[in-house]
Each structure stands twice: as C-alpha cells, then as structure tokens.
Short mmCIF file of N, CA and C in Angstrom, two decimals:
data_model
loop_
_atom_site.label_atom_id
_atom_site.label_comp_id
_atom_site.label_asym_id
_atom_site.label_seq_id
_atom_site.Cartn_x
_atom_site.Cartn_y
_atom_site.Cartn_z
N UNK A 286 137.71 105.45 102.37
CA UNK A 286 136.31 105.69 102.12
C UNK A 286 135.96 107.12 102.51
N UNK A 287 135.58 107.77 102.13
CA UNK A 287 135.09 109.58 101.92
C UNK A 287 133.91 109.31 103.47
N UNK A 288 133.90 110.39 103.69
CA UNK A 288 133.51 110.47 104.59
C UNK A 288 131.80 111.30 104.26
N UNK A 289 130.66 111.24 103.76
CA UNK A 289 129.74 111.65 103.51
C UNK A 289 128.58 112.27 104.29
N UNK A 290 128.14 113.33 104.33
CA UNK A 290 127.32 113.92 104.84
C UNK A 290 125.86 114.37 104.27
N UNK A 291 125.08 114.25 104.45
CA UNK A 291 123.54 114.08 103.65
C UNK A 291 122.57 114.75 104.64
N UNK A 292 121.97 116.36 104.18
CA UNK A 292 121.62 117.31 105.06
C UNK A 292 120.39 117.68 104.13
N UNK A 293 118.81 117.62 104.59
CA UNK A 293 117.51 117.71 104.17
C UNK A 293 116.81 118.73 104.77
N UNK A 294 116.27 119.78 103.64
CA UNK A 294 115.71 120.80 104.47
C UNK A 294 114.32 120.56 104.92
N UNK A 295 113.76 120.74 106.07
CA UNK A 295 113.13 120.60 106.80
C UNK A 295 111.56 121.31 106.43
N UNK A 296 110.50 121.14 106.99
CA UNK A 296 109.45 122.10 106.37
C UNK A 296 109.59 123.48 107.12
N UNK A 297 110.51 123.59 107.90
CA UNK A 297 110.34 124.92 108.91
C UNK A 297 111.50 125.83 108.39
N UNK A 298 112.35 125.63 107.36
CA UNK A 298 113.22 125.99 106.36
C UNK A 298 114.83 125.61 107.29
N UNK A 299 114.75 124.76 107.63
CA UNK A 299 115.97 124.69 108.60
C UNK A 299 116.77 123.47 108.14
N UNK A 300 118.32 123.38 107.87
CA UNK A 300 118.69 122.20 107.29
C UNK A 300 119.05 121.21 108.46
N UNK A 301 118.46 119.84 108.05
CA UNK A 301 119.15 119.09 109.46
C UNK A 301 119.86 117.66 108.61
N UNK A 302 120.94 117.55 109.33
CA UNK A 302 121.55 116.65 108.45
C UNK A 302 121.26 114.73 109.11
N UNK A 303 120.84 113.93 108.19
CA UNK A 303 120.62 112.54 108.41
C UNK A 303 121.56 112.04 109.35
N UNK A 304 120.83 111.22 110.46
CA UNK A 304 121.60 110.83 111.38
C UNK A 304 122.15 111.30 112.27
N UNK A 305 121.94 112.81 112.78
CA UNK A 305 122.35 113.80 113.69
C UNK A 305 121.15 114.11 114.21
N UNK A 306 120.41 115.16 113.59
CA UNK A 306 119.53 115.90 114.28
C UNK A 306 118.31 115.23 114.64
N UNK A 307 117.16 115.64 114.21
CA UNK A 307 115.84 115.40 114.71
C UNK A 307 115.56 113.31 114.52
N UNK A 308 116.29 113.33 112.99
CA UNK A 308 116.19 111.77 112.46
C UNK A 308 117.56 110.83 112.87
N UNK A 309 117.85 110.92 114.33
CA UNK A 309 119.27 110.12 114.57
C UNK A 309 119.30 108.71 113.96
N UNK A 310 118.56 108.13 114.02
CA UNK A 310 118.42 106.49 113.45
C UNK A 310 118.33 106.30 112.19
N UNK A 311 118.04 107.78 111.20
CA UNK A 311 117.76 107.42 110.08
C UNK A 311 119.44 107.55 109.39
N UNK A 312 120.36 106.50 108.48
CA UNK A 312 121.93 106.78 108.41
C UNK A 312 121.82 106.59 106.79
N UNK A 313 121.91 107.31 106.18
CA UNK A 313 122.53 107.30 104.58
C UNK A 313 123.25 106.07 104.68
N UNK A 314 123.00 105.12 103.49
CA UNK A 314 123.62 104.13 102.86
C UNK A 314 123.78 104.31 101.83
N UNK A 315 124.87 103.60 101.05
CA UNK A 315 124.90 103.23 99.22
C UNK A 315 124.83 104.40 98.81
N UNK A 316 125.52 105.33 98.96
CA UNK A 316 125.13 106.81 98.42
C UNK A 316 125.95 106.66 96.97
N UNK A 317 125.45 107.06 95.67
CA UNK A 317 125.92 107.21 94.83
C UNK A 317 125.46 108.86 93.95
N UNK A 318 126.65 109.25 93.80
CA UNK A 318 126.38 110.73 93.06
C UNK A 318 127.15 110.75 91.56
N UNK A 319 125.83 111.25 90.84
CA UNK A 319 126.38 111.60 89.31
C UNK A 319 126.41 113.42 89.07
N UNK A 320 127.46 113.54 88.13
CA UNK A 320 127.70 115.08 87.59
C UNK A 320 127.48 114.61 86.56
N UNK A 321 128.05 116.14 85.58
CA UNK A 321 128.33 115.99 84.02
C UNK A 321 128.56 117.99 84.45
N UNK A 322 129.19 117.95 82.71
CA UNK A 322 129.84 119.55 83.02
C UNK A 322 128.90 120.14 83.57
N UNK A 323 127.98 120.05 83.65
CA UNK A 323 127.16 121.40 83.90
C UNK A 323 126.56 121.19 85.48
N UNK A 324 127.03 120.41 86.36
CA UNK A 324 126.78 120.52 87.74
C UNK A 324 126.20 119.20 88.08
N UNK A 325 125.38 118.89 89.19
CA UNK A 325 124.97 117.97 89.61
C UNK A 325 123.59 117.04 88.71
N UNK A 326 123.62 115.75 88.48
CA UNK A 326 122.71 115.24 87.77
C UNK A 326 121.75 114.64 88.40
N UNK A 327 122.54 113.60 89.21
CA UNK A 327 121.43 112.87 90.34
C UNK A 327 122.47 112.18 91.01
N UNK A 328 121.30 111.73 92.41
CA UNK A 328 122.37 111.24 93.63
C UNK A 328 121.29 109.80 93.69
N UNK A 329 121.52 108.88 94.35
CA UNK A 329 120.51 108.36 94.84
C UNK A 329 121.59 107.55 96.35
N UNK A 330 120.66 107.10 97.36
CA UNK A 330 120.99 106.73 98.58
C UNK A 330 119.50 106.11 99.31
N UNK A 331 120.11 105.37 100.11
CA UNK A 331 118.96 104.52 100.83
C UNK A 331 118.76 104.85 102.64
N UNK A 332 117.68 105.35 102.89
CA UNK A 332 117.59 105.65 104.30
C UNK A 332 116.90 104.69 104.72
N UNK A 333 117.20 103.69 105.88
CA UNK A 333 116.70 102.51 106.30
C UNK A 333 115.92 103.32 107.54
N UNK A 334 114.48 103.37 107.49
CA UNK A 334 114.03 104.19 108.44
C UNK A 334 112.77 103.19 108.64
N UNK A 335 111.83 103.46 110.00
CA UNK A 335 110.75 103.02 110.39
C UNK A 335 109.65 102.80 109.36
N UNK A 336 109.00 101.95 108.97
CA UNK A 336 107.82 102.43 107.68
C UNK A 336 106.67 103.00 108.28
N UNK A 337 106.09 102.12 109.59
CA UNK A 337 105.55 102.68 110.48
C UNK A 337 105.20 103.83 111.19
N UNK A 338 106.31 104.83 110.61
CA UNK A 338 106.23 106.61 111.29
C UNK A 338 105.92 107.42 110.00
N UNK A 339 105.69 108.58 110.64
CA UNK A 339 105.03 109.46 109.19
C UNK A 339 106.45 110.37 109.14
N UNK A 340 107.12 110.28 107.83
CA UNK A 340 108.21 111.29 108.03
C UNK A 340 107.95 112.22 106.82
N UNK A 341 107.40 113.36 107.65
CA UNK A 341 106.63 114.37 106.63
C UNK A 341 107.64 115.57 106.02
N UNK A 342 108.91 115.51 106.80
CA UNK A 342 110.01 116.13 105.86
C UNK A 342 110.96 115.43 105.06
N UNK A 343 110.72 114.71 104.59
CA UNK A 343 110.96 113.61 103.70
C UNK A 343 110.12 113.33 102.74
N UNK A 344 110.30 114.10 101.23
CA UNK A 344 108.88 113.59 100.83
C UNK A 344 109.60 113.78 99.39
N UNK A 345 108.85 113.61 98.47
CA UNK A 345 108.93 114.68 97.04
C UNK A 345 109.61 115.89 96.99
N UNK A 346 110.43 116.60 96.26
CA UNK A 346 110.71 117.99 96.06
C UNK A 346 111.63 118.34 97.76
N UNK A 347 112.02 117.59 98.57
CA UNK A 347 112.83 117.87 99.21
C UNK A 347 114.33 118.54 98.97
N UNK A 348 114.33 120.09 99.84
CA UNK A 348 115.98 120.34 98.93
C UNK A 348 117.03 119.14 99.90
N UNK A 349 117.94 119.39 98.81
CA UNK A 349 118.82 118.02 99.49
C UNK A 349 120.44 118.73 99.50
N UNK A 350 121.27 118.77 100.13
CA UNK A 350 122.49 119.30 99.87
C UNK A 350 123.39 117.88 100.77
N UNK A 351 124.02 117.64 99.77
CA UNK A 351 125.62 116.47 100.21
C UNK A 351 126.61 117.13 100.32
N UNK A 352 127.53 116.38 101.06
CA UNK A 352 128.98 117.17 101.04
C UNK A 352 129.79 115.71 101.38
N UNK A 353 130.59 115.87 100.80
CA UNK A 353 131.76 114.79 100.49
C UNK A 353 133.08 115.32 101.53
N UNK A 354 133.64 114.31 102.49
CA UNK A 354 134.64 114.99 103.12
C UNK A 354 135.09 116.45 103.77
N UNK A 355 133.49 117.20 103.84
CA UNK A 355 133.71 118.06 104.41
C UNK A 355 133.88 119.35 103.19
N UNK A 356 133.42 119.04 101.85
CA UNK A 356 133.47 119.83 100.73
C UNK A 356 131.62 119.76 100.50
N UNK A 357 131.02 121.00 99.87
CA UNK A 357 129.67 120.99 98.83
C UNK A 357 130.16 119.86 97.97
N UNK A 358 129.32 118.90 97.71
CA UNK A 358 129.64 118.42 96.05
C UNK A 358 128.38 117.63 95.11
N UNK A 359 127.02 117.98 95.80
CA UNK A 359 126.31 117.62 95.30
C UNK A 359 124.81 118.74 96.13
N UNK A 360 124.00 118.91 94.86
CA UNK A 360 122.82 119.76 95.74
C UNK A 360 121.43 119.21 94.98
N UNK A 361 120.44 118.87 95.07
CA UNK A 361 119.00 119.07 94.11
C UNK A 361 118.01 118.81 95.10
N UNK A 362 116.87 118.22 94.78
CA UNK A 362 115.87 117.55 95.43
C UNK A 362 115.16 115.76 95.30
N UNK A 363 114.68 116.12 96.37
CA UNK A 363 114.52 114.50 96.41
C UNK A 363 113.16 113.98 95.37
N UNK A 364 113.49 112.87 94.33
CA UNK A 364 112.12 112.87 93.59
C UNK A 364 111.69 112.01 93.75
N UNK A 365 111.63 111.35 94.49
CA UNK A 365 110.71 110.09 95.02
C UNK A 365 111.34 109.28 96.58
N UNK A 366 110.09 109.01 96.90
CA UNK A 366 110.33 108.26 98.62
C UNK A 366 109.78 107.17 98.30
N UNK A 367 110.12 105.48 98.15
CA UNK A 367 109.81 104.48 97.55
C UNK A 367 109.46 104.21 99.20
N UNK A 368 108.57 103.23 100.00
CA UNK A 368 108.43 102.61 101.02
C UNK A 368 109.22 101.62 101.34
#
C-alpha cells in the first residue's frame, strides 16, 4: 500500500500537511487520484473531522498538493467541503 501524503495550503500561505501539523486528528482516507495526458484531473479523499469546529482553511478553492511515496503526483484545489 503507497504510502500517501495530503498537504493544504493554509490562509497564512503556509503548507501544512493532514494529520501532522495544526489538524493532527484530521487523517486522509479513501484517497483516490485521476490523471490523463495532460496532468492531474481530480483527486477526491475523505477527512473524518469534528463537524462541530469551524475549519476555515479548509474550504472551496483550497490549493491542495499530494505526494505518493514520497514523489509530487497530484496538485489542484479543493472544490467542495460536503459536511
């Protein structure tokens, strides 16, 4: 199983990656990533987080950068935060 990393830039322009930094409890699940020749298409993944807290760097238009095993292999933004 690949070892996956899922890193969200912050509103203060700073990248912090899920489950490490500021959001330790919040852990990427079910991560699935699509290409096609021309680069990244879409990713989608599930963050099992509090509903109860306001997580205001988490939103719409979030940049998003993945890395697979310690490689770049996926980059865009986030287009929706479902509750």
């Amino acid at each position: 199983m690949a070892d996956t990393t899922i890193r969200l830039k912050a509103l203060d322009g700073t990248w912090e990656t899920c489950g490490v930094d500021r959001i330790p409890a919040v852990v990427p699940e079910s991560v699935v990533l699509d290409s096609d020749d021309w680069g990244s298409k879409g990713a989608r993944f599930d963050l099992k987080r509090d509903p109860s807290q306001v997580w205001p760097d988490i939103s719409a238009f979030t940049p998003v950068k993945i890395d697979v095993d310690g490689s770049p292999s996926w980059s865009g933004r986030v287009s929706e935060t479902p509750s």
